[in-house]
CSV table of C-alpha atoms in Angstrom, one decimal:
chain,number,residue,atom,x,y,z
A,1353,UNK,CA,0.0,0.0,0.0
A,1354,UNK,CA,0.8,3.4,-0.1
A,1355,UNK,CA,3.3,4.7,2.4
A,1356,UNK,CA,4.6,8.1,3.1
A,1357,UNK,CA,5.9,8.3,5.9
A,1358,UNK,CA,5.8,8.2,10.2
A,1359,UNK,CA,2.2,9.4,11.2
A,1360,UNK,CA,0.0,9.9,13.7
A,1361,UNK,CA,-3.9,9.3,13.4
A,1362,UNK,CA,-5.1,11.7,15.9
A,1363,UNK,CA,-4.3,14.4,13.7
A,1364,UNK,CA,-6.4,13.0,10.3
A,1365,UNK,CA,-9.1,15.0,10.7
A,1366,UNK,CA,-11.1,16.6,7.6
A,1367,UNK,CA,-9.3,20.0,8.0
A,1368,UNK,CA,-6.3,18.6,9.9
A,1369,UNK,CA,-2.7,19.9,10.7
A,1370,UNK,CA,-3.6,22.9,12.3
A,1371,UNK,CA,-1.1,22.4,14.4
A,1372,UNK,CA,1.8,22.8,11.6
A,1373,UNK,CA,0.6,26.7,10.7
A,1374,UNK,CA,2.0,27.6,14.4
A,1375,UNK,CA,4.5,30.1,14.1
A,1376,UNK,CA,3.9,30.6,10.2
A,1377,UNK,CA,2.3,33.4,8.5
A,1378,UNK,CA,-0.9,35.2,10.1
A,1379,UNK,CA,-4.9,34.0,10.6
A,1380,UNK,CA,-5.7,34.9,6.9
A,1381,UNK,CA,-2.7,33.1,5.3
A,1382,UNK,CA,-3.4,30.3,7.7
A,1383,UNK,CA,-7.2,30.5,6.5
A,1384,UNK,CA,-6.4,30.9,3.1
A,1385,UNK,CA,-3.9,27.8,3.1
A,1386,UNK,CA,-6.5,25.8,4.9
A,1387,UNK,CA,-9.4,26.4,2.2
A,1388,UNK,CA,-6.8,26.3,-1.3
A,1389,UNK,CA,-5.1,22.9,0.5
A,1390,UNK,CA,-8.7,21.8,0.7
A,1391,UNK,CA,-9.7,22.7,-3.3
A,1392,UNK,CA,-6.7,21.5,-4.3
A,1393,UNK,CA,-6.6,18.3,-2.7
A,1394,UNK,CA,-10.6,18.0,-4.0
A,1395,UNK,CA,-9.8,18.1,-7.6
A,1396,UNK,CA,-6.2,16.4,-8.3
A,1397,UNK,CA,-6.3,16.0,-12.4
A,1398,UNK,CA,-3.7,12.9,-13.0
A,1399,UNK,CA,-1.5,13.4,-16.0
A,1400,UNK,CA,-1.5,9.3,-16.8
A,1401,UNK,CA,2.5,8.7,-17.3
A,1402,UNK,CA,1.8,4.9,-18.2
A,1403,UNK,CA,4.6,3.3,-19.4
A,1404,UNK,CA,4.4,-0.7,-18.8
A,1405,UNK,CA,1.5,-3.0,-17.4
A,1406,UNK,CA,1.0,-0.9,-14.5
A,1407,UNK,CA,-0.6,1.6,-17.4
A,1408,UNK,CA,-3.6,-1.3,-17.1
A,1409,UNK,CA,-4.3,-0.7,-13.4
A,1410,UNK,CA,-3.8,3.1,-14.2
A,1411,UNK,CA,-7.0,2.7,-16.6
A,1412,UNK,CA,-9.1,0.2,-14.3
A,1413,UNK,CA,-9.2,2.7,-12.1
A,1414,UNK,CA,-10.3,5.3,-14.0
A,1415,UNK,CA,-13.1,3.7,-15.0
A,1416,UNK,CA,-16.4,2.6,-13.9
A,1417,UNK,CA,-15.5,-0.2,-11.4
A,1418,UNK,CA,-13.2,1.9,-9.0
A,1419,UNK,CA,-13.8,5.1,-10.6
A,1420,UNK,CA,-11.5,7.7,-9.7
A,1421,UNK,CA,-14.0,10.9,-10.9
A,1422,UNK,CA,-15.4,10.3,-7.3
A,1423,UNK,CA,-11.9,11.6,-5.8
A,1424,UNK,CA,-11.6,14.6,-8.1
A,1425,UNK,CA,-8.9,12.5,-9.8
A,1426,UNK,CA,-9.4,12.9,-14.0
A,1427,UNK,CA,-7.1,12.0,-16.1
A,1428,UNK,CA,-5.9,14.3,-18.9
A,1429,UNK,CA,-4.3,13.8,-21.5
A,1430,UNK,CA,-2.3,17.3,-22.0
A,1431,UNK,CA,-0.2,17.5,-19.2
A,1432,UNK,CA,-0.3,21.8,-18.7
A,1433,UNK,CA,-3.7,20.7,-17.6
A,1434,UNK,CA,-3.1,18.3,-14.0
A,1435,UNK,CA,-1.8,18.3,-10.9
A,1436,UNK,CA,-0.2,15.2,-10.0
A,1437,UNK,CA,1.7,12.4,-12.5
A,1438,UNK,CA,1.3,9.3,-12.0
A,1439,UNK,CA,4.6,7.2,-13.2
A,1440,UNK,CA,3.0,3.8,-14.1
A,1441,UNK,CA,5.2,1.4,-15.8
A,1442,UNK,CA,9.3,1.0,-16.4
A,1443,UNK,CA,10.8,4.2,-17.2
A,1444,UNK,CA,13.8,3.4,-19.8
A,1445,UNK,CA,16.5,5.7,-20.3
A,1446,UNK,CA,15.8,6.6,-23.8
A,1447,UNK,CA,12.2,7.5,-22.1
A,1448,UNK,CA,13.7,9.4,-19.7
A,1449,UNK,CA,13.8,12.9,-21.4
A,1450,UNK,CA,10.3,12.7,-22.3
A,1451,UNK,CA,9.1,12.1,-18.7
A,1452,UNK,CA,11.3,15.0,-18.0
A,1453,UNK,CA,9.5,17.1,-20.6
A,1454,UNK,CA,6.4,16.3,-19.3
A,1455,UNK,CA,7.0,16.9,-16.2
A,1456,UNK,CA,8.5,20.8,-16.8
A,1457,UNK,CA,5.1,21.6,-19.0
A,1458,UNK,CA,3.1,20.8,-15.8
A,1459,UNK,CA,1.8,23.6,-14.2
A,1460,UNK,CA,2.6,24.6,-10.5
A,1461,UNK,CA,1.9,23.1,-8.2
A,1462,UNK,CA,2.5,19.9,-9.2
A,1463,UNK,CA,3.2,16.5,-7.6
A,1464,UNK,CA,4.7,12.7,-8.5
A,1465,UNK,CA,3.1,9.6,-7.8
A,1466,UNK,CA,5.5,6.5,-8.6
A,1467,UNK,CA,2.8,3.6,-9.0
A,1468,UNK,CA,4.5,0.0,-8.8
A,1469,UNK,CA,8.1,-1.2,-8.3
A,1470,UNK,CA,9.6,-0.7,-12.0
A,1471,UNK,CA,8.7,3.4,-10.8
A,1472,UNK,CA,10.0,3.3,-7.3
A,1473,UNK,CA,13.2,1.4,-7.9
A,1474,UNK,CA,13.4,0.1,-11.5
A,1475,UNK,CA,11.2,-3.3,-9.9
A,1476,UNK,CA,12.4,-6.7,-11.8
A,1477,UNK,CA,14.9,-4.8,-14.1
A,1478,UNK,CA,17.1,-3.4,-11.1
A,1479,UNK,CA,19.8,-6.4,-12.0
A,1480,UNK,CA,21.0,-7.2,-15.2
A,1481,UNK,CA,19.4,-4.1,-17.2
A,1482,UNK,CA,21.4,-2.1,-19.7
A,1483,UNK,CA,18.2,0.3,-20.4
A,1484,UNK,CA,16.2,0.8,-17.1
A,1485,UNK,CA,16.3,3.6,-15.3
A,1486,UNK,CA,16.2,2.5,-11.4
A,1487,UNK,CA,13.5,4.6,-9.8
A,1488,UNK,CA,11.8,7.6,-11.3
A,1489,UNK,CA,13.1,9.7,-7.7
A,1490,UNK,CA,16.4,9.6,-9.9
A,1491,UNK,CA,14.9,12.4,-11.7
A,1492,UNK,CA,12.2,13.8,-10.5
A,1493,UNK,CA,10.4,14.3,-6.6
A,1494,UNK,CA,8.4,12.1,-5.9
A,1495,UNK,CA,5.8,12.7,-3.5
A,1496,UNK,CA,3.9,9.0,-2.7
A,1497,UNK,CA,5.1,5.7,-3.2
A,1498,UNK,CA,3.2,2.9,-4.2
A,1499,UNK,CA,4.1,-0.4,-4.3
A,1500,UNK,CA,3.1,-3.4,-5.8
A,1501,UNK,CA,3.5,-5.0,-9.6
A,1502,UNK,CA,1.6,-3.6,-10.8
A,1503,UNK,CA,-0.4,-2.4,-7.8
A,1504,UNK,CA,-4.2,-3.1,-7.2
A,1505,UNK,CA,-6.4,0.0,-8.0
A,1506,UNK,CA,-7.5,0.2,-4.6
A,1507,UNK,CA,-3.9,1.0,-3.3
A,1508,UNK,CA,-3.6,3.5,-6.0
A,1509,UNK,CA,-6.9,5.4,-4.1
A,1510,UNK,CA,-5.0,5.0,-1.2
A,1511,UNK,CA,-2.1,6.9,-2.6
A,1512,UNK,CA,-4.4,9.8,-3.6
A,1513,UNK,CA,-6.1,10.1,-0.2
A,1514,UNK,CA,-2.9,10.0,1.1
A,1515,UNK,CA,-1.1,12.3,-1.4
A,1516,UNK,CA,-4.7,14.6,-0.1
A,1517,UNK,CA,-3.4,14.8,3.0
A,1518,UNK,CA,0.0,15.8,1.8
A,1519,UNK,CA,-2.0,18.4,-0.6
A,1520,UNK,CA,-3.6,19.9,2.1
A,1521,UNK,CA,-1.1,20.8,4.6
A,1522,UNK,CA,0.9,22.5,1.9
A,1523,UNK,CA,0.9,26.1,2.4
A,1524,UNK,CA,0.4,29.1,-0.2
A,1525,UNK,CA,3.3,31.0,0.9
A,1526,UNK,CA,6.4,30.3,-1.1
A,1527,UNK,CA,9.2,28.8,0.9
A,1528,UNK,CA,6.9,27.3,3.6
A,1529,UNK,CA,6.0,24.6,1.0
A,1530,UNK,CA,9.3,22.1,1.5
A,1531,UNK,CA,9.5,23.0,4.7
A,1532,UNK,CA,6.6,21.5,6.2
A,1533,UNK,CA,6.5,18.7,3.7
A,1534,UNK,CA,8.8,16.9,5.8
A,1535,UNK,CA,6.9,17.9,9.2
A,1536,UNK,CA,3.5,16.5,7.8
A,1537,UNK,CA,2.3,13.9,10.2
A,1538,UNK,CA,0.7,10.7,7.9
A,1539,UNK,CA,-1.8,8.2,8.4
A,1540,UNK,CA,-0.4,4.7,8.5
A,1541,UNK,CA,-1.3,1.7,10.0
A,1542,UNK,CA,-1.3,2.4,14.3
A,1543,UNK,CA,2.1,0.8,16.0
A,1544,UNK,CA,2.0,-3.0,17.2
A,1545,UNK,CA,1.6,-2.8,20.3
A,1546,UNK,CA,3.7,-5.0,22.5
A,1547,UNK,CA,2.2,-8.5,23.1
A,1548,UNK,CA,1.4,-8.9,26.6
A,1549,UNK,CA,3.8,-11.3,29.0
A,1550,UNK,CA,2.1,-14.9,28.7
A,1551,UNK,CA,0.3,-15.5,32.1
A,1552,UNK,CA,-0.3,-19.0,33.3
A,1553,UNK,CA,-3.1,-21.1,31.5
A,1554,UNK,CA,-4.7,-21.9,34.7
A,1555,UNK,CA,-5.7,-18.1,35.9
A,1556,UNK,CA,-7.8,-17.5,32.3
A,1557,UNK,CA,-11.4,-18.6,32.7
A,1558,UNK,CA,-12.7,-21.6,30.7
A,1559,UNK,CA,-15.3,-19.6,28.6
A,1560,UNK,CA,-12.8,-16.9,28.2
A,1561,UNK,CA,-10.9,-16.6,24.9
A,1562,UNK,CA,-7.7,-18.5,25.0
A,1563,UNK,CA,-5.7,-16.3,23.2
A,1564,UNK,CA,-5.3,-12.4,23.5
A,1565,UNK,CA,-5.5,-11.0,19.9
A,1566,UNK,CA,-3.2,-7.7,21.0
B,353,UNK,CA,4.7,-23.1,-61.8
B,354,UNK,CA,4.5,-26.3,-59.9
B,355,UNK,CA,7.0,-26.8,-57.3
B,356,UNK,CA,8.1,-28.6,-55.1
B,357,UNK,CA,10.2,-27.8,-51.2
B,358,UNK,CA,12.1,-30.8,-52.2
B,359,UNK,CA,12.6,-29.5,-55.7
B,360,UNK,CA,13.5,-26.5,-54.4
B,361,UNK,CA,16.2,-27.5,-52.1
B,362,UNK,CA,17.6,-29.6,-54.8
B,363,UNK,CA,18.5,-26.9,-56.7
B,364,UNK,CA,19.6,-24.7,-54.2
B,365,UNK,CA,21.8,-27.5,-53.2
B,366,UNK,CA,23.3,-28.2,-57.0
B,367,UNK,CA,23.9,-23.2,-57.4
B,368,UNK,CA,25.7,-22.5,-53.9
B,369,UNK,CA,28.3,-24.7,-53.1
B,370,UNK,CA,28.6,-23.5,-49.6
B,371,UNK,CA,25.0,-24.3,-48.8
B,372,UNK,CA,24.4,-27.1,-46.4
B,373,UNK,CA,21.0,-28.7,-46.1
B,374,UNK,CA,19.6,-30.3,-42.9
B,375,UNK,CA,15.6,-31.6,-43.4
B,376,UNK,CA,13.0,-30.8,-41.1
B,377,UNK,CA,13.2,-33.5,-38.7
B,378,UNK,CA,9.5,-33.1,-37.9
B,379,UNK,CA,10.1,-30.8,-35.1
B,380,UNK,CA,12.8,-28.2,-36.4
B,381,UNK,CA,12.4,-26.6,-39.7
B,382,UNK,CA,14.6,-26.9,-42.7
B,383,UNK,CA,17.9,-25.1,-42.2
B,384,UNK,CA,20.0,-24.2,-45.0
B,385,UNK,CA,23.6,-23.0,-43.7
B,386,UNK,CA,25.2,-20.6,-45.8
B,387,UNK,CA,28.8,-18.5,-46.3
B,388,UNK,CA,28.5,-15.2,-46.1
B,389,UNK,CA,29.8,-14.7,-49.4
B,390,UNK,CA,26.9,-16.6,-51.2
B,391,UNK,CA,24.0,-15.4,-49.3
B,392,UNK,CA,22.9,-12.5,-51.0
B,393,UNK,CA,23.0,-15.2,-53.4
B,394,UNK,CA,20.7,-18.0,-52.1
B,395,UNK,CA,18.2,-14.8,-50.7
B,396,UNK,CA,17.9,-13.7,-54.2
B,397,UNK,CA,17.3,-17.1,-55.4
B,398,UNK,CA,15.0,-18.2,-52.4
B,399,UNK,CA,13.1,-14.9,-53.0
B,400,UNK,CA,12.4,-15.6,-56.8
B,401,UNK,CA,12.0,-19.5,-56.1
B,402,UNK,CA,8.9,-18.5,-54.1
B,403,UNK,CA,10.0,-17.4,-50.2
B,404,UNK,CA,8.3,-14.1,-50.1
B,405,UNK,CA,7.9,-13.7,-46.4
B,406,UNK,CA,10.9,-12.7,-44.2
B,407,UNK,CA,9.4,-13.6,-40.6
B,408,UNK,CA,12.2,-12.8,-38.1
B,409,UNK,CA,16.2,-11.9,-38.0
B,410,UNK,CA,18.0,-12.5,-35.3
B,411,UNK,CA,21.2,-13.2,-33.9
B,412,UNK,CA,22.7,-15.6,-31.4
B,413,UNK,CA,26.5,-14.7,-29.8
B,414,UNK,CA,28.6,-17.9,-29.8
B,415,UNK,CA,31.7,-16.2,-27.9
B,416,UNK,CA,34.0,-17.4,-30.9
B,417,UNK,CA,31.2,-16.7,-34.3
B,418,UNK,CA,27.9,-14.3,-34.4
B,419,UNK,CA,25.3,-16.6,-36.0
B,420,UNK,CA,22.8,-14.8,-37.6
B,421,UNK,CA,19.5,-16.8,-38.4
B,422,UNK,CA,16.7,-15.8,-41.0
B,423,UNK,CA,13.5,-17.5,-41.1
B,424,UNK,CA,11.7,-17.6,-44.4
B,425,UNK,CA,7.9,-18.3,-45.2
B,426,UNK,CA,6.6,-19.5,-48.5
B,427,UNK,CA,3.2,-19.7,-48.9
B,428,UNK,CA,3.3,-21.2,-52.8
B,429,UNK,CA,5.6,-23.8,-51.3
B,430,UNK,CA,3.5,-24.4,-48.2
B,431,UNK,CA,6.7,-24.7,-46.2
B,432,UNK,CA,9.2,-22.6,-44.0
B,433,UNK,CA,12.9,-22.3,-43.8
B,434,UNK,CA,15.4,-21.9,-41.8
B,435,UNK,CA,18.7,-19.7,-43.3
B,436,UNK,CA,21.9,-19.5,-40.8
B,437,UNK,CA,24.9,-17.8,-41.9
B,438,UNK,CA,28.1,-17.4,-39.6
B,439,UNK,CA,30.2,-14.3,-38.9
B,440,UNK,CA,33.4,-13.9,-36.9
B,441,UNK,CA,32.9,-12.3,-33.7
B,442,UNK,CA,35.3,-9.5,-34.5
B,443,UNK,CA,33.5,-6.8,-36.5
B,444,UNK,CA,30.9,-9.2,-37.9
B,445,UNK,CA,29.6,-7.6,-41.0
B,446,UNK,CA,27.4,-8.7,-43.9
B,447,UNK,CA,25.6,-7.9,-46.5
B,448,UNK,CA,21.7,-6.4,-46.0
B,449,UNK,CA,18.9,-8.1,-47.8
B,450,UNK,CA,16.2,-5.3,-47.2
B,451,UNK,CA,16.7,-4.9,-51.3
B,452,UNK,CA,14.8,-8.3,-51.1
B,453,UNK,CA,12.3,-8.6,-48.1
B,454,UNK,CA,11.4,-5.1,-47.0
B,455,UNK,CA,10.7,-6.7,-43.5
B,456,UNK,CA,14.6,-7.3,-43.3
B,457,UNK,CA,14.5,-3.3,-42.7
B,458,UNK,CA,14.0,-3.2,-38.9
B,459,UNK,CA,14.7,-6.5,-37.9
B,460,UNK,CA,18.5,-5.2,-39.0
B,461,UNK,CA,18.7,-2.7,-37.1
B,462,UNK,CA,17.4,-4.7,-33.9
B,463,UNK,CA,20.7,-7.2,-34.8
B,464,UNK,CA,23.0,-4.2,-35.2
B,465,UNK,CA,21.2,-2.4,-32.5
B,466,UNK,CA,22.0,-5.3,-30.1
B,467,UNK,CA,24.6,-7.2,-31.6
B,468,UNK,CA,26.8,-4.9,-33.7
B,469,UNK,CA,26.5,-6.4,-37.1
B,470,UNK,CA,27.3,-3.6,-39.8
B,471,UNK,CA,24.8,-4.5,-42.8
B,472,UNK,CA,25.7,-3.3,-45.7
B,473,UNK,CA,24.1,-1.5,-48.0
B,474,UNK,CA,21.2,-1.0,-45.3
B,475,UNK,CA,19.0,2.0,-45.6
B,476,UNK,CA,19.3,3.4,-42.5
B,477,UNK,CA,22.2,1.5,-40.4
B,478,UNK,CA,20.9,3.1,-37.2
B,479,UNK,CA,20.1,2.0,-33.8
B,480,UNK,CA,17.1,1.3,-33.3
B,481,UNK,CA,16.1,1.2,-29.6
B,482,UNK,CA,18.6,2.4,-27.7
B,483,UNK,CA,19.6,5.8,-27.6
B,484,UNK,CA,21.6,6.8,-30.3
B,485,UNK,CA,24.6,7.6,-27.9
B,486,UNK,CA,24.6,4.0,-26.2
B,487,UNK,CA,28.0,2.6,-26.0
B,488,UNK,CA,28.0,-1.3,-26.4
B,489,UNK,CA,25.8,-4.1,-27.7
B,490,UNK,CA,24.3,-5.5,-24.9
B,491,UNK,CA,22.8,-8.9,-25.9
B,492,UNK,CA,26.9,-9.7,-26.8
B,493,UNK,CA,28.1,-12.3,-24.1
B,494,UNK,CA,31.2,-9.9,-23.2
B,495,UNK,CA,29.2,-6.2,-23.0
B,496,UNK,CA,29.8,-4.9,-19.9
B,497,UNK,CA,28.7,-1.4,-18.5
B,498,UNK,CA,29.5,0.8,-15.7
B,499,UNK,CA,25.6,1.1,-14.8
B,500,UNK,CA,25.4,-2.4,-15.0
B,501,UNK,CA,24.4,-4.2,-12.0
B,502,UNK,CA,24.6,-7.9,-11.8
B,503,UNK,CA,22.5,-10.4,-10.0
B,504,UNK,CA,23.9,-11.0,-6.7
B,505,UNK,CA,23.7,-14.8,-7.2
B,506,UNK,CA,24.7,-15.2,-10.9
B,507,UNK,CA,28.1,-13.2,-10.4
C-alpha cells in the first residue's frame, strides 16, 4: 500500500494539521492555506505517465468499477492541464527525457506519484538491465510511493487520499511549501503494540478466549 | 509453376556450393547453412524461387562466431525455412537483404542495435532502440557497463 511516511492518526481529521501553521504566517494566510489545501486536494487531475502494465491498473481505475472521478482525480491527457503524475510502468533511459518534458510543462503546483516497483526502484529490471532507469526519484520528486506490480487500483486510491493529506497541509506562501512537507504527520497503520507477557493457563477462565488478539 | 520444397532445395543445393542442407526432422524446420559470401545469393534465389515472407532476423553470440538466423515463409511452397549464416565475432559484418524482403529493414537494425552487425548497403544503419549515444551491444556475451548491476547470485 501506499506509504509516506511516520504518522499519527489523531491528527487526520477533515481539516487537519492545524497544528503545523503555528509560528507561520498570520490568521488569513493560515485561512487561506486551509481552504486552497482543501480545493486543491478535492480536484487532483492525473496526468497518466503509463509506461508498462502498471498503465492497465492506471486505466481500471479510471473507470467505472473503481472510478477515480469520485476523488476529483481525471485523467488528462495534456499535461499543462493536472496536478499530479502518476509514473506507471518502467521508465527506460531513452524514455527518460520525455518524462522530464512532461514533467517541466506541468503547471505549479505539481506532484509525483511513482505507481509500482519498476517506478519506485526500477522493480524486476534493477539487476542485469542495460536500459532501465532505477526509480523515477532519480529524476524527479516524488511525493507517494506505491508499491506493488503492478499495484491493485485500490492502493492507488490509497495513494491519492494519502497524497490529499499531503495536498492539504501545503501552504500558499512560497518557501513554507518544503518546509513543512517533511513535518506533515501521515496516516499509517497504528504501531503494534507490545504482546502482553504470557500468564499462566490456569488463571484464564474456561469460557474466556484463549488467546489475546493484541 | 509447380514446385516442389524438395525441388527446391535440390537446386539450391546443386547453385551454392557453400549451402548445407539439414531436413526438417518433424520438429525443427529446414535449415540451410550458408557463407556469407553466397548469401545474398541463395536470398535472391530463395526470393524468386517463391519465399516471399521474411518472418524474423536474429542473432545468437557464440563467444568465438555471431550466427545470424533468417526465417523464411513460403506460402506457394506451403513450407518454412530456416537460413543460418556465420560471422566472426570481430566486427561481424554482412551484406543487407532489405533490397529483397522489406521486412529485413527493422529487424536489421534490432541485430545491429543489439549485436553490432554492420549491414551493408542497409537504408538506414541506425540503432534502433537504444539511444543513439549507447555505447555497447548489450545482448553480446562480453558487454559490460559501468551502470550495469549484476545479480547477486549469478556473479
Amino acid at each position: 500500500m501506499a506509504s509516506l511516511g511516520k504518522t499519527d492518526s489523531a491528527s487526520d481529521s477533515a481539516l487537519g494539521y492545524s497544528t503545523l501553521e503555528s509560528g507561520v504566517g498570520n490568521v488569513i494566510l493560515t485561512s487561506a492555506d486551509a481552504l486552497l489545501g482543501w480545493s486543491r486536494g478535492q480536484s487532483l487531475w492525473a496526468f497518466p505517465m503509463g509506461t508498462a502494465c502498471c498503465a492497465m491498473e492506471l486505466i481500471a481505475a479510471s473507470f467505472s468499477k473503481f472510478d477515480f472521478d469520485r476523488l476529483g482525480v481525471f485523467p488528462r491527457q495534456g499535461p499543462r492541464h493536472t496536478d499530479v503524475m502518476i509514473v506507471a510502468g518502467t521508465i527506460t533511459e531513452k524514455m527518460k527525457p520525455v518524462v522530464i518534458r512532461l514533467y517541466e510543462q506541468m503547471a505549479e503546483p505539481k506532484w509525483v506519484i511513482a505507481m509500482g516497483n519498476c517506478a519506485i526502484s526500477g522493480g524486476i529490471f534493477y539487476y542485469d538491465t542495460y536500459s532501465v532507469v532505477r526509480g523515477v526519484d532519480q529524476f524527479l520528486p516524488v511525493d507517494v510511493y506505491i508499491a506493488g506490480c503492478p499495484p491493485r487500483p485500490e492502493s492507488l486510491q490509497d495513494g491519492i487520499v494519502q497524497l490529499r493529506n499531503l495536498v492539504r497541509a501545503e501552504s500558499v506562501s512560497p518557501g513554507v511549501r518544503y518546509r513543512r512537507r517533511t513535518e506533515i504527520p501521515l496516516r499509517t497503520a497504528p504501531a503494534p503494540t507490545t504482546p502482553a507477557p504470557a500468564e499462566p493457563a490456569s488463571a484464564a477462565p474456561a469460557s474466556a478466549p484463549s488467546k489475546d488478539p493484541a | 509453376m509447380t514446385t516442389t520444397f524438395a525441388a527446391t532445395m535440390a537446386s539450391i543445393a546443386e547453385k551454392f556450393k557453400s549451402a548445407v542442407l539439414a531436413d526438417s526432422d518433424g520438429v525443427a524446420d529446414a535449415c540451410i547453412r550458408v557463407e556469407r559470401e553466397e548469401l545474398l545469393g541463395l536470398a535472391t534465389e530463395l526470393a524468386a524461387k517463391g519465399f516471399d515472407q521474411l518472418e524474423m532476423v536474429t542473432a545468437v553470440d557464440y563467444r568465438d562466431r555471431i550466427g545470424l538466423i533468417y526465417r523464411l515463409v513460403s506460402a506457394t511452397l506451403s513450407a518454412s525455412l530456416v537460413v543460418r549464416c556465420d560471422l566472426p565475432a570481430e566486427q561481424p559484418r554482412v551484406v543487407s537483404l532489405a533490397g529483397i524482403w522489406p521486412a529485413a529493414d527493422s529487424q536489421e537494425r534490432e541485430v545491429l542495435d543489439l549485436f553490432g552487425v554492420a549491414f551493408d548497403g542497409h537504408p538506414c544503419p541506425k540503432r534502433i532502440f537504444l539511444p543513439d549515444d549507447f555505447c555497447g551491444h548489450p545482448l553480446r556475451k562480453d558487454f559490460e557497463s559501468p551502470t550495469l548491476i549484476r545479480r547477486p547470485d549469478l556473479i
